Short mmCIF file of C-alpha atoms in Angstrom, two decimals:
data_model
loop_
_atom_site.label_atom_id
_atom_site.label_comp_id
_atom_site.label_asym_id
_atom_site.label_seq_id
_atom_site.Cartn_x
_atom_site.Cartn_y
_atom_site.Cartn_z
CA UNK A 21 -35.80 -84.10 164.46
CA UNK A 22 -39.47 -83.57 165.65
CA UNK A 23 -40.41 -85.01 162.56
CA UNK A 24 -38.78 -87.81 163.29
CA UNK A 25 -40.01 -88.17 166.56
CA UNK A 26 -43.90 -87.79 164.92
CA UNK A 27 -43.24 -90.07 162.72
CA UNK A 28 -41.64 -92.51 164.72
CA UNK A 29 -44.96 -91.86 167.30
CA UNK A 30 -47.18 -92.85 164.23
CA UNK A 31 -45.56 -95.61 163.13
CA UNK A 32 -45.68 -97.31 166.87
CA UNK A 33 -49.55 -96.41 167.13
CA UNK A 34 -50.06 -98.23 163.73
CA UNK A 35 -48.50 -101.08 164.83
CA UNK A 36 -49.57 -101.70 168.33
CA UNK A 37 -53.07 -101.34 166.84
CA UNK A 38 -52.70 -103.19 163.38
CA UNK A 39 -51.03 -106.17 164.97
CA UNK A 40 -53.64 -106.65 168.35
CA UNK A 41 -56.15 -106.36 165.17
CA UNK A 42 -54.55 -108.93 162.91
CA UNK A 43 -54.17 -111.55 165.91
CA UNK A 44 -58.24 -110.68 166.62
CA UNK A 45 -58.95 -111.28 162.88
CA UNK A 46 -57.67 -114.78 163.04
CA UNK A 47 -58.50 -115.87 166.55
CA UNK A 48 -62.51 -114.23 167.01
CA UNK A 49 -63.38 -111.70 164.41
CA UNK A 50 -66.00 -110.30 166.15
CA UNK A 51 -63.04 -108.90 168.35
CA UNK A 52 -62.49 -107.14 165.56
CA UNK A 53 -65.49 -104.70 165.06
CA UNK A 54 -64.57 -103.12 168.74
CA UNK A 55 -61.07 -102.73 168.10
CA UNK A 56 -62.01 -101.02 164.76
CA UNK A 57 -64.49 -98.65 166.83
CA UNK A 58 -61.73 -97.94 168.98
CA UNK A 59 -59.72 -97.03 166.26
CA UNK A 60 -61.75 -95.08 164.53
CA UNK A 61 -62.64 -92.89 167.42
CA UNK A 62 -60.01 -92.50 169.72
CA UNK A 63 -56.83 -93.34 167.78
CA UNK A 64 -57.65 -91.03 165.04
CA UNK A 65 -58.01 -88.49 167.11
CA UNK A 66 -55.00 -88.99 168.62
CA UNK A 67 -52.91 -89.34 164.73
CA UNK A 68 -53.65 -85.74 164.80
CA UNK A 69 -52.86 -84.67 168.36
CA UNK A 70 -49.58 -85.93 167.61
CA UNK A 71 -49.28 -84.18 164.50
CA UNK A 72 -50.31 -81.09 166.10
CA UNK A 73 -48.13 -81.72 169.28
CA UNK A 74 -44.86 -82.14 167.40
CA UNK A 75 -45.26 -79.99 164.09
CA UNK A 76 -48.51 -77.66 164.71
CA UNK A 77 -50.35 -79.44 162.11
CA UNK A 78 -53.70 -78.83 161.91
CA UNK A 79 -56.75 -80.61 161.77
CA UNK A 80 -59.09 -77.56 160.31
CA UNK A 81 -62.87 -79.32 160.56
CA UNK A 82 -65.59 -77.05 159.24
CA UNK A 83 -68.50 -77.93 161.24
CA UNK A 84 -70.79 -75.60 160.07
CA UNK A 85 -73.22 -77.91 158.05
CA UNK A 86 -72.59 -81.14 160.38
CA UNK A 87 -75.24 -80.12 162.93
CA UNK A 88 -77.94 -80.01 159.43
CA UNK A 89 -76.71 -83.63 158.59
CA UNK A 90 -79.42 -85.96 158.27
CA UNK A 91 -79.38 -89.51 160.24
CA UNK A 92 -77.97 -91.47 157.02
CA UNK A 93 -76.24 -89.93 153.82
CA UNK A 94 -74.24 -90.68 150.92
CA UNK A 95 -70.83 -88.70 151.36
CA UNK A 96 -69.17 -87.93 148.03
CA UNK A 97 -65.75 -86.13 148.29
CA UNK A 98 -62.56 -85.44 146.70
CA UNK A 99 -59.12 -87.75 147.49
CA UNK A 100 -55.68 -87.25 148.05
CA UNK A 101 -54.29 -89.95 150.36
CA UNK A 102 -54.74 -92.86 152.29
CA UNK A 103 -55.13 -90.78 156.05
CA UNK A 104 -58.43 -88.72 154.11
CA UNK A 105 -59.61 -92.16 156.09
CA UNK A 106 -59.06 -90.97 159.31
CA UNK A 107 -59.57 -87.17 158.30
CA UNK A 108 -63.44 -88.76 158.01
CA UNK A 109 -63.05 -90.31 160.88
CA UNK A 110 -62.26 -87.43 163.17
CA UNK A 111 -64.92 -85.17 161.74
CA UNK A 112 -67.87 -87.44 161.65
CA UNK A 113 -68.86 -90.73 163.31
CA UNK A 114 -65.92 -92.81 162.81
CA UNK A 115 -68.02 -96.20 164.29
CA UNK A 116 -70.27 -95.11 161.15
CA UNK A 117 -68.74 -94.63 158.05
CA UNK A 118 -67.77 -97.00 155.66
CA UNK A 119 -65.97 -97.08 152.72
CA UNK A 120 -65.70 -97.80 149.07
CA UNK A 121 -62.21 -98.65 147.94
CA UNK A 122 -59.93 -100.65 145.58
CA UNK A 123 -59.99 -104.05 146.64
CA UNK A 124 -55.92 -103.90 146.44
CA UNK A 125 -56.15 -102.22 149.93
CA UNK A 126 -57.37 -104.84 151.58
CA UNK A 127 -53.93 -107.30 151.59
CA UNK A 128 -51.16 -106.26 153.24
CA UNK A 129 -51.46 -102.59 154.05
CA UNK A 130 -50.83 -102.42 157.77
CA UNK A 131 -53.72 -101.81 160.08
CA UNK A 132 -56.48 -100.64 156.76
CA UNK A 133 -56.20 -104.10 155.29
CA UNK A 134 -58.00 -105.42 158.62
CA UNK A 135 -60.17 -102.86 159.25
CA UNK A 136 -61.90 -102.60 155.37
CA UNK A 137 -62.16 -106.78 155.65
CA UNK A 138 -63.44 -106.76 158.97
CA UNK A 139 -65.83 -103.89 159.41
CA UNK A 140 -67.15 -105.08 155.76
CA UNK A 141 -66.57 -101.70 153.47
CA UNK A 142 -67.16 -102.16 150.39
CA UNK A 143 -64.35 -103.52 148.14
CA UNK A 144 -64.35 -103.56 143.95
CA UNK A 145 -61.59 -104.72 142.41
CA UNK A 146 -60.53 -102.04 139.52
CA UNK A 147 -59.40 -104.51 136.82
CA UNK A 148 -62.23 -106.68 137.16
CA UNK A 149 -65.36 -106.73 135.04
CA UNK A 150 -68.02 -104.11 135.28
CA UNK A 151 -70.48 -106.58 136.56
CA UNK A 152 -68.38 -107.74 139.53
CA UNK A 153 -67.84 -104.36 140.41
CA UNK A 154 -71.51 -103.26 140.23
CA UNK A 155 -72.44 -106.51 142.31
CA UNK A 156 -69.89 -105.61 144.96
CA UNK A 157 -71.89 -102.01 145.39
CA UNK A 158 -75.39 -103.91 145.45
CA UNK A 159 -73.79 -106.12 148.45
CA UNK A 160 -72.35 -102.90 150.04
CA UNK A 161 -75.87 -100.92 149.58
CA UNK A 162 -77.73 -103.74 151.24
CA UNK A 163 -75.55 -103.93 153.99
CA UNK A 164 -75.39 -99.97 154.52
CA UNK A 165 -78.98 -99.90 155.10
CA UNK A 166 -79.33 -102.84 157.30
CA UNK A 167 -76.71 -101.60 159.59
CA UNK A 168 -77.30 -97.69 159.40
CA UNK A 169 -73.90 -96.92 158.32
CA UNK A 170 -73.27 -93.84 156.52
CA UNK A 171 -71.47 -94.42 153.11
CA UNK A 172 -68.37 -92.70 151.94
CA UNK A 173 -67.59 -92.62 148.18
CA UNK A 174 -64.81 -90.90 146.19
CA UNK A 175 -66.20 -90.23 142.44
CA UNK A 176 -62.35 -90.10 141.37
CA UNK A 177 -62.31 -93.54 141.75
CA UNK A 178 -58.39 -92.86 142.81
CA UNK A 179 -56.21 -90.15 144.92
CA UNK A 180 -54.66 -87.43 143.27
CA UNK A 181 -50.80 -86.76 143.69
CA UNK A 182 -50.66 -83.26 143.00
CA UNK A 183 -53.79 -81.88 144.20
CA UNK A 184 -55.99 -81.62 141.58
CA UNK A 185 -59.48 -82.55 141.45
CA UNK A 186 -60.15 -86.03 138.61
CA UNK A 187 -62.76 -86.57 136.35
CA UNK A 188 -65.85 -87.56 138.78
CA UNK A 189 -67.28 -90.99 137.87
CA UNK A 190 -70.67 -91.76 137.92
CA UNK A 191 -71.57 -95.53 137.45
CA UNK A 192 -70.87 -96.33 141.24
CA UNK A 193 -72.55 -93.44 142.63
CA UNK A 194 -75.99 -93.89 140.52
CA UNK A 195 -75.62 -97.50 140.89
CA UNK A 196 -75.67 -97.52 144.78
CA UNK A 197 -78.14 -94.75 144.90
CA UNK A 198 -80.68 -96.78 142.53
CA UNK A 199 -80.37 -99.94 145.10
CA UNK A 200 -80.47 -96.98 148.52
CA UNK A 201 -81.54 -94.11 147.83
CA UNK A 202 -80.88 -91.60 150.25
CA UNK A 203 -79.52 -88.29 150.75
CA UNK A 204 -76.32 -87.04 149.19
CA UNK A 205 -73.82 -84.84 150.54
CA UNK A 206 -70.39 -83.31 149.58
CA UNK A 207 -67.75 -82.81 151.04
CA UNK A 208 -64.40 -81.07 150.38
CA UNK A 209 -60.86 -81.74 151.94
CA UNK A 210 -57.04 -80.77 151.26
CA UNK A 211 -54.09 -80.98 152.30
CA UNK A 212 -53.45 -84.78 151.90
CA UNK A 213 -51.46 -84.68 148.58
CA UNK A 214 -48.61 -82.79 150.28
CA UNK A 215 -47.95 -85.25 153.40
CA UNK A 216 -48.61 -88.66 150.89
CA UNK A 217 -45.28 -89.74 151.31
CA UNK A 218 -42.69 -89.97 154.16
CA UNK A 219 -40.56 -87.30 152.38
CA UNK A 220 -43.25 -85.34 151.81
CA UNK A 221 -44.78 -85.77 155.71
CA UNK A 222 -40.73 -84.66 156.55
CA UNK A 223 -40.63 -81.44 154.52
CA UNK A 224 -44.24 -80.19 154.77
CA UNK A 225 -45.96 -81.39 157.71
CA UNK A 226 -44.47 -78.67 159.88
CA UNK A 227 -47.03 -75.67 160.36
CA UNK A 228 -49.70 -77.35 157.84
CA UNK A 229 -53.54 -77.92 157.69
CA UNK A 230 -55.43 -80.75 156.48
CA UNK A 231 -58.85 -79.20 156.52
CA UNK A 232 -62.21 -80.89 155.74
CA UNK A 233 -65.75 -78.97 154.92
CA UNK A 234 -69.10 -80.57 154.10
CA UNK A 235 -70.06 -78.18 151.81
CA UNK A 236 -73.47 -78.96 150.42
CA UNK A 237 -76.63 -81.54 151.40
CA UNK A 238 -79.00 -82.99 148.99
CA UNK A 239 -82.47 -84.55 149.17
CA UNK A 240 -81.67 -88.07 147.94
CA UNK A 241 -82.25 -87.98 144.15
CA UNK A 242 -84.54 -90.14 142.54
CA UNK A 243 -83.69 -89.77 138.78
CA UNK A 244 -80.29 -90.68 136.60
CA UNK A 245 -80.78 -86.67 135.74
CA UNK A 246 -81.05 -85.32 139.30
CA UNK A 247 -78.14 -87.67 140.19
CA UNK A 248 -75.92 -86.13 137.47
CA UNK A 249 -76.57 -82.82 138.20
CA UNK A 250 -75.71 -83.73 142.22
CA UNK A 251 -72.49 -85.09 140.77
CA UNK A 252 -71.83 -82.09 138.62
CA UNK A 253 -72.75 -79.45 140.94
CA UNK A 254 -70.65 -81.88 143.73
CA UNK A 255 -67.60 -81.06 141.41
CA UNK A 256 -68.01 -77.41 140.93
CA UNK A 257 -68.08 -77.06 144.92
CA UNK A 258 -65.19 -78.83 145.84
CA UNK A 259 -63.29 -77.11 143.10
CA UNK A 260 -64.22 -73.71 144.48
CA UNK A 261 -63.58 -74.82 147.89
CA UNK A 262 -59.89 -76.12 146.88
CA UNK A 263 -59.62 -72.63 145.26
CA UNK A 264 -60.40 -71.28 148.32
CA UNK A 265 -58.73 -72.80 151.05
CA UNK A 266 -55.66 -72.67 148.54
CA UNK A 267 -55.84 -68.66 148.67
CA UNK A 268 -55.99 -68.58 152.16
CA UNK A 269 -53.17 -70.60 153.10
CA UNK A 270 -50.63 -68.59 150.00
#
């Protein structure tokens, strides 16, 4: 029943939010961009109060390494589900970040659609050609820079469903590094894959952890070799950290 009830709390947050957001995306955009900061501070803190309140789900930030973060950074991580959005957004700067994601998510997903059109993420659409897709990350580069915004990108290009970390891709990582270069850091996080669903948020939410851990911070690197190895060595982390966390919580 307290599921339900969290659940239920959720789904009337989302859509008190999404819809004031929608009506400001047709009437005034610029409404828009303080509803989104609004949303990205205070209501995803509250998601998680809620969770906690009603199930004792925890939100387990790591902020050991956040007070070492420089002023702008390239965040690679791993991804399991569409709330690893507002898992960001409660551990850094949520007015901040922005994101790189399949351009599918911006129709008709209630309340992200908005904010990824409005707050101008970057969007590449997956069965489009390369070219449109590497144009789309020039765009978002120039705009990240402009606007000191710190850039979120998940290598796997897609979330996992079970858990396991994908095969890291690096065309959209080198490419936005070679048009701002900047400092790279990882970042780990888990616990997404096993609330993706409402079943899933019913059965396992109750006594869980989505925890989140910038693990490692690199000077920006300048070559397509030191940019590989950041990748790489990216990987290895996160798979040790999953490993990790994974032990703890058995």
């Amino acid at each position: 029943m307290l599921g339900i009830i969290c659940i239920l709390c959720c789904i009337g947050t989302i859509t008190v939010w999404a819809s004031l957001n929608r009506f400001a995306y047709v009437v005034h955009r610029p409404w828009c961009k303080k509803i989104n900061a609004h949303i990205s501070t205070v209501i995803a803190h509250r998601f998680f109060a809620i969770f906690n309140t009603y199930m004792h789900f925890r939100f387990a930030g790591d902020y050991t390494l956040v007070p070492q973060l420089p002023e702008q950074y390239l965040l690679i991580s791993n991804h399991q589900s569409l709330l690893d959005i507002v898992v960001f957004m409660n551990y850094l700067d949520g007015k901040r970040l922005r994101f790189v994601a399949k351009k599918e998510l911006a129709n008709h997903v209630p309340l992200v659609s908005v904010m990824l059109k409005s707050d101008e993420h970057c969007l590449v659409q997956r069965s489009g050609s390369p070219s449109q897709a590497m144009q789309s990350m020039d765009s978002f580069a120039a705009r990240v820079v402009k606007n000191n915004w710190i850039p979120i990108l998940f290598p796997e290009g897609t979330r996992s469903k079970n858990g396991k970390l994908g095969t890291f891709h690096a065309a959209g990582f080198r490419r936005f590094l070679s048009k701002a270069p900047m400092p790279v850091v990882v970042a780990a996080l888990d616990g997404g894959w096993n609330i993706s669903s409402i079943p899933k948020l019913l059965t396992n939410l109750r006594g869980g952890a989505y925890h989140i851990k910038v693990l490692k911070v690199y000077p920006a690197p300048t070559t397509k070799e030191a940019q590989l190895k950041v990748l790489e060595e990216g990987k290895s982390l996160i798979q040790e950290q999953l490993i990790q966390w994974r032990k703890s919580d058995s």
